C-alpha cells in the first residue's frame, strides 16, 4: 500500500528592486526540471517537500497502562451532568459496545459517534492516569493545529508532549488545566500572549479546561497556525516570511518537528462540583477524534513520501538517501550533506549532493586560464569532456572504455603499454606520438573549465 504526497504551495513574483509575495507564491512540488542553458539541456534543482496530509493514517498508538481501555470486565457508565442516567455500557467482547483505541482515528460523522473510552475512576482518590502515545517511526513536520475531541468532557489536567528521538526522550509541548498555578505552578497564558521572541516558550493554558461547558465545546487544541501567524500574518498571507524564519531562526523548525506525540491525561472532567465518591462511574476519559496534520520531513530533498510495509519514507532526490534524505548517496559525497533551504524565495536552494571525484583531481592553472576558482573538474559530465573511441559515460564521473582503449576519456590505445608500442607489427593500431593523447586531454579539460568558470560563484 503506497501513499504519495505532493506539496501544493504557491507561485511567487520577484522584482529587481524588491520582492512581493502575493497570496499565491513559491511552488515546492517539484525537485528538479530540465532547462536549456549555454551548455545545452541541463537539470535545474530546487528545494522541495511533500504535501501536507492527515498523518493519523500512518501512526501506531499505544496506551499506558495497557489495560486502561474500558470493557474488560464490562462496565456501566453514568452521565457527568446527571449521575442517575447510567445507560452507557462498555463491553470489549461485543463490537457494538466496545471502545478500542482505533476509534480515536476512524472516520467521523457516524451516528452514534464512535470513540475510545477509559475505565472509570473507580480507585479515587488515586489519580486516573493515562498516557496515549502516537508514533510514526518517521520524522514529521506539523502544518496545522493538533485537535483532540473529547466525548467525556475535557480533562481538568493534561499535558501534550513531543519526542524527536522516537520516544527515547520527551519534552512538553503545552500544559492544560482548570487552574495552572495549582496544577503545574505556572501562570496561565494563551497562544495570543506569545510573540516572535517567545514563540518557543512552553505555556500552560486554561482555555480548554475551565468552566462547565464540555457539552458545547469538546475540543482541545495545540495551536500551530497561531504560532505560524506570528511570522506569516493573521491569515498566513505572508508565508515567505515564515519560510525565511524557518531557515534562519535557531530551533524554530525543530519546534514543529516530531517523531512521536504523547497525550498525558492526569485528571478527568468532574463538572462544576466536587468529586461525587458515590458515583465514580461518572468520571472517565473518552476521545472520539484526534487530528494531526503534517508532512514527512525530507529536509527539502523530496516532494513525495511513501507508506510501504507499514513504514513511511521519503522518495529522495538531489542524490540524497535515508528515511529523511539525511545523507548523500554512495559515490555522491563530493561535499558534505546539507539540508535544502527555502531561500531564496520562491525556489529555494537544493544543496544537491555531488559526485565524488574519481581519479586524480584536475585543478585549473590560474595564470594560464586567467580565472580563479575552487571547483574541481569531473570526467564526462560536460559536453567537451565526452568519452572517446566508443567509451560510455558512467554516472557522469568516469568513462567505461572498449577493450582496445584506456585513459581518463578512453583516449589511449592499450597497445601503448605493450611491448613495441602501437607501432609494433602486431598492434593493429596506427602509431601515436607520445604526447598526442595528453595534449588532447589537456585541451579538452582546459576548454571545459574556461566555459564553466564564468558561471561559478565567488563563494561555494
Tab-separated table of C-alpha atoms in Angstrom:
chain	number	residue	atom	x	y	z
A	1	UNK	CA	0.000	0.000	0.000
A	2	UNK	CA	1.662	3.241	-1.099
A	3	UNK	CA	0.538	6.788	-0.483
A	4	UNK	CA	2.166	9.697	-2.346
A	5	UNK	CA	2.164	13.267	-1.024
A	6	UNK	CA	2.791	16.161	-3.396
A	7	UNK	CA	3.111	19.628	-1.921
A	8	UNK	CA	0.827	22.399	-3.155
A	9	UNK	CA	2.161	25.793	-2.150
A	10	UNK	CA	2.091	28.897	-4.321
A	11	UNK	CA	3.876	30.809	-7.132
A	12	UNK	CA	5.889	33.938	-6.418
A	13	UNK	CA	6.782	37.184	-8.132
A	14	UNK	CA	10.286	38.590	-7.962
A	15	UNK	CA	11.246	42.129	-8.967
A	16	UNK	CA	14.659	43.718	-9.156
A	17	UNK	CA	14.163	46.481	-6.586
A	18	UNK	CA	12.097	44.492	-4.084
A	19	UNK	CA	10.207	41.195	-3.755
A	20	UNK	CA	6.454	40.899	-3.461
A	21	UNK	CA	4.791	37.769	-2.139
A	22	UNK	CA	1.109	37.697	-3.044
A	23	UNK	CA	-1.328	35.085	-1.740
A	24	UNK	CA	-0.094	32.703	-4.433
A	25	UNK	CA	3.648	32.111	-4.301
A	26	UNK	CA	6.565	29.689	-4.472
A	27	UNK	CA	5.937	26.096	-5.605
A	28	UNK	CA	7.818	23.382	-3.720
A	29	UNK	CA	6.144	20.487	-5.510
A	30	UNK	CA	8.985	19.891	-7.987
A	31	UNK	CA	12.532	18.872	-7.062
A	32	UNK	CA	14.113	19.416	-10.465
A	33	UNK	CA	13.270	20.378	-14.006
A	34	UNK	CA	15.129	20.392	-17.284
A	35	UNK	CA	16.151	23.748	-18.670
A	36	UNK	CA	18.233	24.971	-21.587
A	37	UNK	CA	21.449	26.748	-20.744
A	38	UNK	CA	24.635	27.674	-22.532
A	39	UNK	CA	25.697	24.069	-22.056
A	40	UNK	CA	22.501	22.671	-23.565
A	41	UNK	CA	19.799	20.720	-21.742
A	42	UNK	CA	20.635	20.524	-18.024
A	43	UNK	CA	18.877	19.911	-14.701
A	44	UNK	CA	17.706	22.825	-12.578
A	45	UNK	CA	17.426	21.648	-8.957
A	46	UNK	CA	15.033	23.195	-6.424
A	47	UNK	CA	14.168	22.756	-2.750
A	48	UNK	CA	11.085	20.563	-2.447
A	49	UNK	CA	8.851	18.959	0.168
A	50	UNK	CA	5.868	16.584	0.323
A	51	UNK	CA	2.277	17.706	0.520
A	52	UNK	CA	0.701	18.063	3.953
A	53	UNK	CA	-1.665	15.195	4.827
A	54	UNK	CA	-3.639	13.617	7.666
A	55	UNK	CA	-0.828	11.841	9.465
A	56	UNK	CA	-3.077	9.774	11.761
A	57	UNK	CA	-3.499	7.203	8.980
A	58	UNK	CA	0.183	6.264	9.326
A	59	UNK	CA	0.671	6.124	13.093
A	60	UNK	CA	0.834	3.418	15.743
A	61	UNK	CA	-0.992	4.087	19.023
A	62	UNK	CA	-0.081	2.619	22.412
A	63	UNK	CA	-1.747	3.122	25.801
A	64	UNK	CA	-0.183	3.051	29.243
A	65	UNK	CA	-1.355	1.313	31.321
A	66	UNK	CA	-2.264	-1.172	28.574
A	67	UNK	CA	-5.435	-2.351	30.356
A	68	UNK	CA	-6.868	1.157	30.761
A	69	UNK	CA	-9.476	0.736	27.982
A	70	UNK	CA	-12.963	0.016	29.308
A	71	UNK	CA	-14.929	-3.184	28.716
A	72	UNK	CA	-12.885	-5.911	30.402
A	73	UNK	CA	-14.777	-6.569	32.592
A	74	UNK	CA	-17.948	-4.917	31.194
A	75	UNK	CA	-18.903	-1.698	32.929
A	76	UNK	CA	-21.869	0.686	33.056
A	77	UNK	CA	-21.260	4.448	32.963
A	78	UNK	CA	-23.299	7.394	34.177
A	79	UNK	CA	-23.543	10.800	32.529
A	80	UNK	CA	-21.388	13.507	34.064
A	81	UNK	CA	-24.216	16.033	34.171
A	82	UNK	CA	-26.742	13.522	35.541
A	83	UNK	CA	-25.479	10.836	37.968
A	84	UNK	CA	-28.797	8.980	37.739
A	85	UNK	CA	-28.630	8.479	33.960
A	86	UNK	CA	-26.499	5.332	33.789
A	87	UNK	CA	-27.363	3.720	30.483
A	88	UNK	CA	-23.939	3.719	28.767
A	89	UNK	CA	-22.345	0.291	28.668
A	90	UNK	CA	-18.815	-0.714	27.659
A	91	UNK	CA	-18.148	-4.349	26.812
A	92	UNK	CA	-14.943	-5.265	24.965
A	93	UNK	CA	-16.356	-8.633	23.876
A	94	UNK	CA	-19.246	-7.032	21.940
A	95	UNK	CA	-18.353	-4.976	18.859
A	96	UNK	CA	-21.289	-2.573	19.239
A	97	UNK	CA	-20.379	-1.846	22.873
A	98	UNK	CA	-16.568	-1.874	22.619
A	99	UNK	CA	-14.485	1.319	22.639
A	100	UNK	CA	-10.947	0.343	21.470
A	101	UNK	CA	-8.168	2.902	20.762
A	102	UNK	CA	-8.586	2.677	16.970
A	103	UNK	CA	-11.886	4.559	17.289
A	104	UNK	CA	-9.902	7.721	18.001
A	105	UNK	CA	-8.815	7.686	14.348
A	106	UNK	CA	-11.801	6.348	12.399
A	107	UNK	CA	-13.978	8.346	10.042
A	108	UNK	CA	-16.072	10.902	11.903
A	109	UNK	CA	-19.683	11.726	11.142
A	110	UNK	CA	-21.154	8.391	12.167
A	111	UNK	CA	-24.264	8.218	14.288
A	112	UNK	CA	-23.878	7.239	17.033
A	113	UNK	CA	-20.395	8.699	17.487
A	114	UNK	CA	-17.561	6.215	17.870
A	115	UNK	CA	-14.886	6.803	20.491
A	116	UNK	CA	-12.209	5.282	22.696
A	117	UNK	CA	-13.080	5.170	26.387
A	118	UNK	CA	-11.069	4.520	29.531
A	119	UNK	CA	-12.124	2.666	32.654
A	120	UNK	CA	-13.913	4.827	35.206
A	121	UNK	CA	-12.308	6.475	38.232
A	122	UNK	CA	-13.019	3.510	40.497
A	123	UNK	CA	-9.818	3.902	42.524
A	124	UNK	CA	-10.429	7.527	43.556
A	125	UNK	CA	-8.684	9.389	45.209
A	126	UNK	CA	-5.762	7.670	43.443
A	127	UNK	CA	-5.176	9.603	40.213
A	128	UNK	CA	-6.682	8.296	36.978
A	129	UNK	CA	-3.607	8.492	34.740
A	130	UNK	CA	-3.444	7.557	31.068
A	131	UNK	CA	-0.644	8.011	28.525
A	132	UNK	CA	-1.655	7.878	24.852
A	133	UNK	CA	1.413	7.667	22.599
A	134	UNK	CA	1.270	8.276	18.843
A	135	UNK	CA	4.332	7.017	16.966
A	136	UNK	CA	5.247	7.348	13.300
A	137	UNK	CA	8.738	5.824	13.250
A	138	UNK	CA	9.488	8.780	10.984
A	139	UNK	CA	10.256	12.446	11.436
A	140	UNK	CA	7.135	14.571	10.841
A	141	UNK	CA	6.706	18.328	10.372
A	142	UNK	CA	3.434	19.692	11.764
A	143	UNK	CA	1.500	22.018	9.451
A	144	UNK	CA	-1.817	22.567	11.286
A	145	UNK	CA	-3.325	22.528	14.777
A	146	UNK	CA	-3.356	19.282	16.753
A	147	UNK	CA	-7.005	18.773	17.709
A	148	UNK	CA	-8.394	16.315	20.277
A	149	UNK	CA	-12.164	15.823	20.534
A	150	UNK	CA	-13.442	14.530	23.876
A	151	UNK	CA	-16.801	12.848	24.429
A	152	UNK	CA	-16.347	12.638	28.192
A	153	UNK	CA	-15.773	16.273	28.948
A	154	UNK	CA	-12.353	17.877	28.530
A	155	UNK	CA	-9.729	16.861	31.104
A	156	UNK	CA	-9.129	19.189	34.021
A	157	UNK	CA	-5.418	18.440	33.816
A	158	UNK	CA	-3.485	17.293	30.751
A	159	UNK	CA	-0.025	17.573	29.177
A	160	UNK	CA	0.856	17.297	25.490
A	161	UNK	CA	4.434	16.110	24.942
A	162	UNK	CA	6.671	15.535	21.915
A	163	UNK	CA	9.670	13.404	21.097
A	164	UNK	CA	12.293	13.972	18.437
A	165	UNK	CA	14.155	10.715	19.039
A	166	UNK	CA	11.486	8.040	18.596
A	167	UNK	CA	10.276	8.108	22.191
A	168	UNK	CA	13.623	7.836	23.950
A	169	UNK	CA	13.195	11.285	25.494
A	170	UNK	CA	10.236	13.642	25.875
A	171	UNK	CA	9.678	17.351	26.262
A	172	UNK	CA	6.442	19.219	26.974
A	173	UNK	CA	4.588	20.979	24.185
A	174	UNK	CA	1.812	22.501	26.296
A	175	UNK	CA	0.101	22.174	29.699
A	176	UNK	CA	-3.682	22.292	30.155
A	177	UNK	CA	-5.528	22.812	33.439
A	178	UNK	CA	-8.532	24.433	35.085
A	179	UNK	CA	-6.004	26.082	37.434
A	180	UNK	CA	-2.473	26.289	36.033
A	181	UNK	CA	-0.944	27.608	39.235
A	182	UNK	CA	-2.423	24.830	41.325
A	183	UNK	CA	-1.741	22.017	38.846
A	184	UNK	CA	1.661	22.967	37.402
A	185	UNK	CA	2.810	26.078	39.351
A	186	UNK	CA	2.663	28.039	36.076
A	187	UNK	CA	0.984	31.336	35.289
A	188	UNK	CA	-1.862	30.774	32.802
A	189	UNK	CA	-1.233	32.063	29.289
A	190	UNK	CA	-2.723	31.742	25.838
A	191	UNK	CA	-1.018	31.497	22.475
A	192	UNK	CA	-2.118	35.121	21.872
A	193	UNK	CA	0.298	36.126	24.646
A	194	UNK	CA	3.246	34.821	22.636
A	195	UNK	CA	5.483	36.942	20.429
A	196	UNK	CA	8.095	36.130	17.818
A	197	UNK	CA	10.699	36.156	20.601
A	198	UNK	CA	8.700	33.877	22.959
A	199	UNK	CA	7.283	31.507	20.366
A	200	UNK	CA	9.303	28.572	21.726
A	201	UNK	CA	8.080	29.109	25.304
A	202	UNK	CA	6.129	26.260	26.859
A	203	UNK	CA	2.885	27.591	28.347
A	204	UNK	CA	0.003	26.381	30.493
A	205	UNK	CA	-3.423	27.348	29.216
A	206	UNK	CA	-6.808	27.288	30.947
A	207	UNK	CA	-8.738	27.914	27.710
A	208	UNK	CA	-9.629	24.264	27.167
A	209	UNK	CA	-10.296	23.136	30.733
A	210	UNK	CA	-12.083	25.942	32.519
A	211	UNK	CA	-15.792	26.009	33.210
A	212	UNK	CA	-18.595	23.530	32.771
A	213	UNK	CA	-19.047	23.875	29.017
A	214	UNK	CA	-17.938	20.436	27.877
A	215	UNK	CA	-21.271	19.654	26.193
A	216	UNK	CA	-20.841	22.622	23.868
A	217	UNK	CA	-17.113	22.641	23.197
A	218	UNK	CA	-15.386	19.272	23.146
A	219	UNK	CA	-12.060	20.124	21.516
A	220	UNK	CA	-8.604	20.679	22.957
A	221	UNK	CA	-6.037	22.258	20.642
A	222	UNK	CA	-2.344	22.791	20.276
A	223	UNK	CA	-2.325	25.900	18.114
A	224	UNK	CA	0.183	25.513	15.290
A	225	UNK	CA	-1.348	28.068	12.920
A	226	UNK	CA	-1.492	30.813	15.552
A	227	UNK	CA	2.240	30.344	16.003
A	228	UNK	CA	2.798	30.434	12.234
A	229	UNK	CA	0.806	33.682	12.155
A	230	UNK	CA	3.414	35.413	14.325
A	231	UNK	CA	5.602	35.441	11.210
A	232	UNK	CA	3.153	34.968	8.337
A	233	UNK	CA	0.399	37.363	9.455
A	234	UNK	CA	-3.101	36.662	10.824
A	235	UNK	CA	-4.320	34.878	7.701
A	236	UNK	CA	-0.956	33.366	6.832
A	237	UNK	CA	-0.826	35.688	3.831
A	238	UNK	CA	2.961	36.122	4.061
A	239	UNK	CA	4.214	32.557	4.048
A	240	UNK	CA	7.501	33.757	2.550
A	241	UNK	CA	8.327	35.406	5.861
A	242	UNK	CA	7.543	32.199	7.757
A	243	UNK	CA	9.691	30.038	5.477
A	244	UNK	CA	12.512	32.524	5.742
A	245	UNK	CA	12.318	32.357	9.537
A	246	UNK	CA	12.272	28.545	9.480
A	247	UNK	CA	15.567	28.722	7.615
A	248	UNK	CA	17.256	31.332	9.768
A	249	UNK	CA	15.835	31.159	13.324
A	250	UNK	CA	17.608	28.655	15.541
A	251	UNK	CA	15.413	25.761	16.783
A	252	UNK	CA	12.271	27.099	15.077
A	253	UNK	CA	11.979	24.278	12.558
A	254	UNK	CA	12.644	21.700	15.271
A	255	UNK	CA	9.801	23.150	17.350
A	256	UNK	CA	7.299	21.978	14.719
A	257	UNK	CA	9.101	18.658	14.151
A	258	UNK	CA	8.251	15.377	15.917
A	259	UNK	CA	8.671	11.638	15.698
A	260	UNK	CA	6.119	10.902	18.452
A	261	UNK	CA	3.364	12.665	20.396
A	262	UNK	CA	2.229	11.760	23.896
A	263	UNK	CA	-1.055	12.826	25.496
A	264	UNK	CA	-0.836	12.571	29.271
A	265	UNK	CA	-4.321	12.590	30.832
A	266	UNK	CA	-3.924	13.486	34.508
A	267	UNK	CA	-7.415	14.340	35.821
A	268	UNK	CA	-10.790	13.752	34.117
A	269	UNK	CA	-13.637	16.261	33.874
A	270	UNK	CA	-15.587	16.404	37.129
A	271	UNK	CA	-18.111	19.123	36.308
A	272	UNK	CA	-18.807	22.170	38.423
A	273	UNK	CA	-18.925	20.313	41.752
A	274	UNK	CA	-16.641	18.252	43.950
A	275	UNK	CA	-15.973	14.619	43.036
A	276	UNK	CA	-19.019	12.510	43.939
A	277	UNK	CA	-17.479	9.444	45.560
A	278	UNK	CA	-20.825	7.623	45.428
A	279	UNK	CA	-20.972	7.905	41.624
A	280	UNK	CA	-17.412	7.385	40.387
A	281	UNK	CA	-18.692	5.847	37.148
A	282	UNK	CA	-19.348	9.464	36.031
A	283	UNK	CA	-15.629	10.146	35.702
A	284	UNK	CA	-13.556	8.777	32.815
A	285	UNK	CA	-11.858	9.813	29.559
A	286	UNK	CA	-13.367	9.353	26.111
A	287	UNK	CA	-11.851	10.599	22.832
A	288	UNK	CA	-13.736	10.448	19.550
A	289	UNK	CA	-11.160	12.041	17.242
A	290	UNK	CA	-7.505	13.071	17.039
A	291	UNK	CA	-6.296	15.231	14.159
A	292	UNK	CA	-2.600	15.579	13.332
A	293	UNK	CA	-1.878	17.361	10.054
A	294	UNK	CA	1.694	17.358	8.801
A	295	UNK	CA	4.166	16.152	6.235
A	296	UNK	CA	7.112	13.811	6.125
A	297	UNK	CA	10.307	15.641	6.916
A	298	UNK	CA	12.598	15.132	3.934
A	299	UNK	CA	14.993	18.047	4.531
A	300	UNK	CA	13.692	19.734	1.357
A	301	UNK	CA	15.125	16.906	-0.741
A	302	UNK	CA	11.886	15.112	-1.760
A	303	UNK	CA	8.421	16.041	-2.959
A	304	UNK	CA	6.823	12.684	-2.177
A	305	UNK	CA	6.675	10.279	0.725
A	306	UNK	CA	5.519	6.663	0.587
A	307	UNK	CA	3.918	4.377	3.152
A	308	UNK	CA	5.197	0.920	2.323
A	309	UNK	CA	5.423	-2.168	4.526
A	310	UNK	CA	3.907	-0.220	7.435
A	311	UNK	CA	6.626	2.405	7.255
A	312	UNK	CA	6.901	5.957	5.942
A	313	UNK	CA	9.894	7.021	3.873
A	314	UNK	CA	10.878	9.937	1.660
A	315	UNK	CA	11.457	9.352	-2.045
A	316	UNK	CA	14.717	11.260	-2.072
A	317	UNK	CA	16.029	13.473	-4.854
A	318	UNK	CA	19.191	15.587	-5.169
A	319	UNK	CA	21.377	12.446	-4.832
A	320	UNK	CA	20.356	12.029	-1.182
A	321	UNK	CA	19.153	8.948	0.667
A	322	UNK	CA	17.816	7.757	4.037
A	323	UNK	CA	14.335	7.908	5.648
A	324	UNK	CA	14.607	11.726	5.882
A	325	UNK	CA	17.011	12.194	2.928
A	326	UNK	CA	19.542	12.935	5.637
A	327	UNK	CA	22.734	11.839	3.904
A	328	UNK	CA	24.344	11.724	0.490
A	329	UNK	CA	24.126	8.611	-1.657
A	330	UNK	CA	27.171	6.441	-2.126
A	331	UNK	CA	29.573	7.987	-4.629
A	332	UNK	CA	27.829	11.378	-4.222
A	333	UNK	CA	29.825	12.669	-1.275
A	334	UNK	CA	31.863	15.235	-3.150
A	335	UNK	CA	30.843	17.746	-0.496
A	336	UNK	CA	29.225	17.482	2.932
A	337	UNK	CA	25.482	16.782	3.052
A	338	UNK	CA	23.272	19.769	3.796
A	339	UNK	CA	19.519	20.225	4.123
A	340	UNK	CA	17.825	22.211	1.404
A	341	UNK	CA	16.889	25.830	2.004
A	342	UNK	CA	13.664	27.752	1.392
A	343	UNK	CA	15.806	30.724	0.430
A	344	UNK	CA	15.920	32.447	-1.933
A	345	UNK	CA	12.174	32.605	-2.473
A	346	UNK	CA	10.448	31.211	-4.467
A	347	UNK	CA	12.530	28.146	-5.497
A	348	UNK	CA	14.923	27.834	-2.592
A	349	UNK	CA	18.305	26.130	-2.748
A	350	UNK	CA	18.530	22.380	-3.290
A	351	UNK	CA	22.044	21.856	-1.860
A	352	UNK	CA	22.397	18.826	-4.107
A	353	UNK	CA	24.929	16.138	-3.223
A	354	UNK	CA	27.623	15.977	-5.882
A	355	UNK	CA	29.639	13.091	-7.189
A	356	UNK	CA	32.929	12.051	-5.697
A	357	UNK	CA	35.942	12.917	-7.782
A	358	UNK	CA	37.291	9.739	-9.327
A	359	UNK	CA	40.925	9.598	-10.273
A	360	UNK	CA	43.358	12.492	-9.860
A	361	UNK	CA	41.851	15.897	-9.171
A	362	UNK	CA	42.390	18.211	-12.101
A	363	UNK	CA	42.731	21.801	-10.959
A	364	UNK	CA	42.998	24.672	-13.409
A	365	UNK	CA	46.150	26.759	-13.578
A	366	UNK	CA	45.001	30.237	-12.584
A	367	UNK	CA	47.682	32.003	-14.537
A	368	UNK	CA	47.127	30.037	-17.737
A	369	UNK	CA	43.330	30.078	-17.637
A	370	UNK	CA	43.036	33.618	-16.335
A	371	UNK	CA	40.235	32.546	-13.956
A	372	UNK	CA	40.452	31.906	-10.206
A	373	UNK	CA	38.105	29.209	-8.985
A	374	UNK	CA	37.893	26.355	-6.497
A	375	UNK	CA	35.723	23.918	-8.400
A	376	UNK	CA	37.155	20.541	-9.364
A	377	UNK	CA	36.708	19.189	-12.879
A	378	UNK	CA	34.878	15.894	-13.272
A	379	UNK	CA	35.064	13.489	-16.165
A	380	UNK	CA	32.333	13.125	-18.829
A	381	UNK	CA	29.767	15.435	-17.187
A	382	UNK	CA	30.389	18.126	-19.768
A	383	UNK	CA	29.848	18.125	-23.489
A	384	UNK	CA	33.559	18.936	-24.025
A	385	UNK	CA	34.678	16.089	-21.789
A	386	UNK	CA	32.985	13.236	-23.567
A	387	UNK	CA	34.243	9.677	-23.676
A	388	UNK	CA	36.133	8.911	-26.896
A	389	UNK	CA	36.589	5.894	-29.108
A	390	UNK	CA	33.243	4.334	-28.182
A	391	UNK	CA	33.574	4.828	-24.408
A	392	UNK	CA	30.423	5.164	-22.295
A	393	UNK	CA	29.990	7.736	-19.508
A	394	UNK	CA	29.031	6.105	-16.148
A	395	UNK	CA	27.196	8.235	-13.550
A	396	UNK	CA	28.684	11.410	-15.049
A	397	UNK	CA	32.005	10.649	-13.363
A	398	UNK	CA	34.029	8.150	-15.400
A	399	UNK	CA	34.332	6.547	-18.797
A	400	UNK	CA	33.859	2.832	-19.368
A	401	UNK	CA	36.235	2.108	-22.230
A	402	UNK	CA	36.234	-0.545	-25.004
A	403	UNK	CA	38.831	-3.267	-24.642
A	404	UNK	CA	41.254	-1.604	-27.078
A	405	UNK	CA	41.341	1.748	-25.266
A	406	UNK	CA	42.134	3.187	-21.837
A	407	UNK	CA	42.689	6.544	-20.165
A	408	UNK	CA	40.508	9.138	-18.494
A	409	UNK	CA	38.461	9.702	-21.674
A	410	UNK	CA	39.366	6.420	-23.421
A	411	UNK	CA	41.841	8.490	-25.416
A	412	UNK	CA	44.722	5.993	-25.153
A	413	UNK	CA	45.176	2.852	-27.179
A	414	UNK	CA	46.002	-0.038	-24.873
A	415	UNK	CA	48.808	-1.020	-27.206
A	416	UNK	CA	50.782	1.982	-25.929
A	417	UNK	CA	51.619	-0.037	-22.826
A	418	UNK	CA	52.536	-3.167	-24.753
A	419	UNK	CA	55.998	-4.202	-25.835
A	420	UNK	CA	56.805	-2.456	-29.083
A	421	UNK	CA	54.094	0.171	-28.626
A	422	UNK	CA	51.322	0.978	-31.042
A	423	UNK	CA	53.681	0.969	-33.981
A	424	UNK	CA	54.531	-2.693	-33.452
A	425	UNK	CA	53.719	-5.192	-36.177
A	426	UNK	CA	51.091	-6.980	-34.073
A	427	UNK	CA	49.356	-3.987	-32.543
A	428	UNK	CA	46.731	-3.446	-35.212
A	429	UNK	CA	46.787	0.265	-34.358
A	430	UNK	CA	48.351	3.218	-36.130
A	431	UNK	CA	51.302	4.712	-34.291
A	432	UNK	CA	50.607	7.626	-31.909
A	433	UNK	CA	53.089	10.278	-30.974
A	434	UNK	CA	53.854	10.010	-27.257
A	435	UNK	CA	52.292	13.332	-26.316
A	436	UNK	CA	49.248	13.422	-28.603
A	437	UNK	CA	46.799	11.870	-26.129
A	438	UNK	CA	47.925	14.023	-23.214
A	439	UNK	CA	47.682	17.197	-25.341
A	440	UNK	CA	44.152	16.237	-26.409
A	441	UNK	CA	43.052	15.613	-22.823
A	442	UNK	CA	44.606	18.864	-21.581
A	443	UNK	CA	42.916	20.819	-24.369
A	444	UNK	CA	39.512	19.324	-23.554
A	445	UNK	CA	39.826	19.905	-19.830
A	446	UNK	CA	41.030	23.456	-20.242
A	447	UNK	CA	38.211	24.331	-22.629
A	448	UNK	CA	35.604	22.891	-20.282
A	449	UNK	CA	36.988	24.698	-17.250
A	450	UNK	CA	37.069	28.003	-19.099
A	451	UNK	CA	33.494	27.520	-20.177
A	452	UNK	CA	32.249	26.716	-16.687
A	453	UNK	CA	34.332	29.328	-14.895
A	454	UNK	CA	32.144	32.253	-15.985
A	455	UNK	CA	29.172	30.763	-14.148
A	456	UNK	CA	30.921	29.684	-10.937
A	457	UNK	CA	30.106	31.809	-7.891
A	458	UNK	CA	32.849	33.522	-5.977
A	459	UNK	CA	31.899	31.595	-2.835
A	460	UNK	CA	30.820	27.913	-2.988
